[in-house]
Structure formats: C-alpha cells, structure tokens
C-alpha positions as semicolon CSV with decimal commas, in nm:
position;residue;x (nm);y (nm);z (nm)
1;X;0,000;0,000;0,000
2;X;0,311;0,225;0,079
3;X;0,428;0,205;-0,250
4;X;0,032;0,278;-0,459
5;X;0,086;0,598;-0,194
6;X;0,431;0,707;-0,319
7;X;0,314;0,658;-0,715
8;X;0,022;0,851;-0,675
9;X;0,170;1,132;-0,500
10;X;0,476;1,136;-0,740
11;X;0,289;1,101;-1,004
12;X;0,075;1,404;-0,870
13;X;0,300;1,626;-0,764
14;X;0,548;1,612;-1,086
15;X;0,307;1,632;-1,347
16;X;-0,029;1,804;-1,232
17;X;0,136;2,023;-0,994
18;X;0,505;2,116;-1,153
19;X;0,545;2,501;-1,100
20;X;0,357;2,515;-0,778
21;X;0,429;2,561;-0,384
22;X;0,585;2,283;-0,238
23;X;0,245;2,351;0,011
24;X;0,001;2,232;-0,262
25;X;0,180;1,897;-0,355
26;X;0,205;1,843;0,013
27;X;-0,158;1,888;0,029
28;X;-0,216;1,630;-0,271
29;X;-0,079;1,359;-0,042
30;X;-0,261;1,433;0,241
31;X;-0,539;1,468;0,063
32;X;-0,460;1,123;-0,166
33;X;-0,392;0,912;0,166
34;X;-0,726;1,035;0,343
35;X;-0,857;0,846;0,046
36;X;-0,678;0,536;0,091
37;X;-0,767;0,538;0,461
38;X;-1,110;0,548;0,389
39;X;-1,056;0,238;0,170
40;X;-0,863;0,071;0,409
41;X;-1,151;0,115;0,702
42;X;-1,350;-0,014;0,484
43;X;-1,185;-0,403;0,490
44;X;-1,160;-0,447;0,119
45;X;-0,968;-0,745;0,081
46;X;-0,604;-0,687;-0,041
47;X;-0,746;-0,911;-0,362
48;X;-0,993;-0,699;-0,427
49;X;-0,837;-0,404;-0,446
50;X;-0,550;-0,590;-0,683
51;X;-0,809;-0,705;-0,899
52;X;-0,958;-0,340;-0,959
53;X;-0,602;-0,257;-1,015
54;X;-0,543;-0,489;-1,251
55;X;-0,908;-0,379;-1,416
56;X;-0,840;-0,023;-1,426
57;X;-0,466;-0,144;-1,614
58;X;-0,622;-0,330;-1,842
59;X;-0,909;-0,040;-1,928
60;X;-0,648;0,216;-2,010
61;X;-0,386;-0,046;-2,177
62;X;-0,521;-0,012;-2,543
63;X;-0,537;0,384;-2,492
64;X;-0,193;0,360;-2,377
65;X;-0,019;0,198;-2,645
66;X;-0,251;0,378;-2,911
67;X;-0,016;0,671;-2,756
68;X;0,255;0,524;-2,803
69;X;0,285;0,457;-3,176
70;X;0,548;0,676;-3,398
71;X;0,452;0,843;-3,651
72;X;0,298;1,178;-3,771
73;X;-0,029;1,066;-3,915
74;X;-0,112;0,849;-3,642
75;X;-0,042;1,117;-3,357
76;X;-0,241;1,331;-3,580
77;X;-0,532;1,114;-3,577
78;X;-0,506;0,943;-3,192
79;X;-0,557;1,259;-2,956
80;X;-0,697;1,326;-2,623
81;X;-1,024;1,245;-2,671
82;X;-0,958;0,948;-2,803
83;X;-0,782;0,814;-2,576
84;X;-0,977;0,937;-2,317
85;X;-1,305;0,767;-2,505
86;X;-1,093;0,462;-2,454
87;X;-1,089;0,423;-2,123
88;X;-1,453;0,532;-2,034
89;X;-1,522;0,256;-2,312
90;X;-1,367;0,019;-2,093
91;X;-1,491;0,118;-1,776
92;X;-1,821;0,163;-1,904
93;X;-1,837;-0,151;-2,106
94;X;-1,692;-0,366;-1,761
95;X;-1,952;-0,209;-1,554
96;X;-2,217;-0,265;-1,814
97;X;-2,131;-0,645;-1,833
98;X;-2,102;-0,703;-1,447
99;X;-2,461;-0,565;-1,429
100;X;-2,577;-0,748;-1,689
101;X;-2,406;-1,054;-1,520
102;X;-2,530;-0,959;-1,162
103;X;-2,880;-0,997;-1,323
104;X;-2,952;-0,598;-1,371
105;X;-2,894;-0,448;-1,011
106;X;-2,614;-0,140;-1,033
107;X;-2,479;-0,217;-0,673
108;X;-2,457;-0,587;-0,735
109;X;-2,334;-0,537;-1,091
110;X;-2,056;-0,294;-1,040
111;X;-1,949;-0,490;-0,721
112;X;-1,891;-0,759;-0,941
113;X;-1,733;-0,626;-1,186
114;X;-1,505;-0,456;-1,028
115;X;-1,442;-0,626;-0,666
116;X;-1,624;-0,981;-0,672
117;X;-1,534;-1,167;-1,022
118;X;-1,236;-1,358;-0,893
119;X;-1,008;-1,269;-1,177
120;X;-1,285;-1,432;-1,447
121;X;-1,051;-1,363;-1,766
122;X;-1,460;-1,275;-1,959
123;X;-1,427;-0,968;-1,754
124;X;-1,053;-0,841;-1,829
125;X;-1,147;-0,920;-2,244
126;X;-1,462;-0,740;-2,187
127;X;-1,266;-0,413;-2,045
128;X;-1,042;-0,449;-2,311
129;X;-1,245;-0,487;-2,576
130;X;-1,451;-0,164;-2,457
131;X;-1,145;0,031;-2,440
132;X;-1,028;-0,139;-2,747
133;X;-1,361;0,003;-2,927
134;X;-1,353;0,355;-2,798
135;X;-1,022;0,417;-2,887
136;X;-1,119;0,309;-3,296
137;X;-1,441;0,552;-3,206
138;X;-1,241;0,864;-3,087
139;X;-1,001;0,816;-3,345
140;X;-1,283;0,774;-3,636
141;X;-1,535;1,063;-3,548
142;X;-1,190;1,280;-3,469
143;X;-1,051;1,206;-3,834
144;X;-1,423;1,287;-3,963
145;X;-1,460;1,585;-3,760
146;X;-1,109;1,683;-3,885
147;X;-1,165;1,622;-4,249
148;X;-1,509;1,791;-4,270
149;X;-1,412;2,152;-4,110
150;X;-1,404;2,415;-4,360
151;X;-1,054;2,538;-4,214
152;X;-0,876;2,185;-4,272
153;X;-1,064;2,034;-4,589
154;X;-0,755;1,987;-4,753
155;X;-0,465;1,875;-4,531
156;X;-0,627;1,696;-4,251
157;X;-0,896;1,514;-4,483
158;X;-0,507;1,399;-4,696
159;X;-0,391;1,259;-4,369
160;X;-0,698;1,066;-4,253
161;X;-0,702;0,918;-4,630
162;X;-0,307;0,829;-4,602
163;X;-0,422;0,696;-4,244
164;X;-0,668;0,451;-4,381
165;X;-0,497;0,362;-4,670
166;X;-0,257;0,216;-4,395
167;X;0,057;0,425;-4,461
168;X;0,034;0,468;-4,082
169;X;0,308;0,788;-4,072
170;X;0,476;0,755;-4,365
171;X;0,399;1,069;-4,533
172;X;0,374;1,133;-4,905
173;X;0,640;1,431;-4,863
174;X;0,369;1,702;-4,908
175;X;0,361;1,947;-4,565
176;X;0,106;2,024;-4,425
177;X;-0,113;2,368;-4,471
178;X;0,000;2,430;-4,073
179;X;0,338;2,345;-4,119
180;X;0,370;2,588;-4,395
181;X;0,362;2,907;-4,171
C-alpha cells in the first residue's frame, strides 16, 4: 500500500502540480492518503483491491499503447479524446457487463465487476475490448470531424485518407497547410 501511496503522489505532484508551492503537492498527499484510509476502514480485501487494479490497467492499456505509436499521421489522428473515449469505453463496457451478469442491479453489478469476479478472464477481455472500441471511435469521429471543417478540408482530410490507406506515418512528402507558416 506504501508504495500505490508514493506513485500517486509522485505522479501528482510532478506532473499536475510542476510550478507550484511545495504547500500544494504536500496537500495532494494528504489529501490522496485520506482516500486510501477510507478504503482501508473499509476491509476491502487486499485481492480486491489488486483485482480493480489490474481492471483499471487493463481499461487504459489499449489507450496507452494507441499513444505510443510513432509516426505523424497516427499522432495526428489518436488525440486526447480518443484516448480518453478509450478508457470510459472500458470502464463503461466492464460495468455494463457485471450488471448485466449480476442480473440488472447497479450495486450488485458494479461490485462484481469490479471487486467480486475472482479474476474471471470474460471480464478483463470485456474491459479491453470496450477500451479497445472507444479508442477506434475517438479516433474515427476525430478524423471525420477533422476532415469535414471548412478550415482543414484539404490537409487533414489527406492525412486521414493516407491513415486509412494504412501508410500509418509515412507521409507522401507534401507538408502540411500548418506546417507551412
């Protein structure tokens, strides 16, 4: 538990709070390990909690290594919202199955899908195929949002073709209409 408490506030205080008093990212870890105790007064079992680890990992894995894919047409075509699609995708699509497994009831449902399936490997494909599914929907409606604004008609609409022609970041040589400024 020591160590989930060091991540989150490093993670914490050197990205979200870089720049600020050292009084805020002390703050952060107060304020992150009044969370924790709560969960720990709560007797979760120590498997439980692993398990919604391991969950939440495997929600944001497809987002993650969406991100990290070289190459200029495919960072122009995976962004934030994408990614971020991807993992409400999977957490939405888990929670959806465990109530559908629990037999409808949201309590029941999201208790098992999160804290009570006993590492059933339907659940971790589930949450990865959700995430799996929003990532390919972020990145589709952001290419066709892209290619059909009158300001980007002609560059961004030649990427998302090159995209799904599978050139996948190898560019044709041509810059594009921002990088001519």
């Amino acid at each position: 538990a020591d160590s989930m408490q060091n991540a989150i506030a490093a993670t914490v205080g050197s990205s979200l709070l870089r720049g600020r008093p050292l009084w805020t990212t002390r703050a952060c870890v107060v304020l992150c390990n009044a969370a924790l105790l709560l969960v720990a007064c709560a007797s979760v079992p120590v498997l439980s909690l692993f398990l919604t680890s391991n969950l939440a990992a495997t929600c944001l894995m497809p987002s993650v290594m969406m991100s990290l894919i070289p190459g200029t047409c495919v960072r122009a075509a995976v962004t934030e919202g994408s990614l971020m699609l991807g993992a409400v995708g999977g957490v939405g699509g888990l929670s959806a199955y465990g109530i559908y497994k629990a037999g409808g009831g949201l309590g029941a449902g999201l208790a098992l899908a999160w804290l009570g399936n006993e590492y059933a490997y339907d659940y971790f494909l589930v949450a990865l195929g959700g995430a799996s599914v929003g990532v390919v929907v972020g990145v589709t409606v952001g290419l066709l949002l892209r290619s059909c604004s009158p300001g980007n008609a002609g560059a961004d609409a030649d990427y998302a073709a090159e995209f799904w022609a599978g050139s996948h970041g190898m560019r044709s040589g041509r810059p594009r209409k921002t990088e001519l400024k």
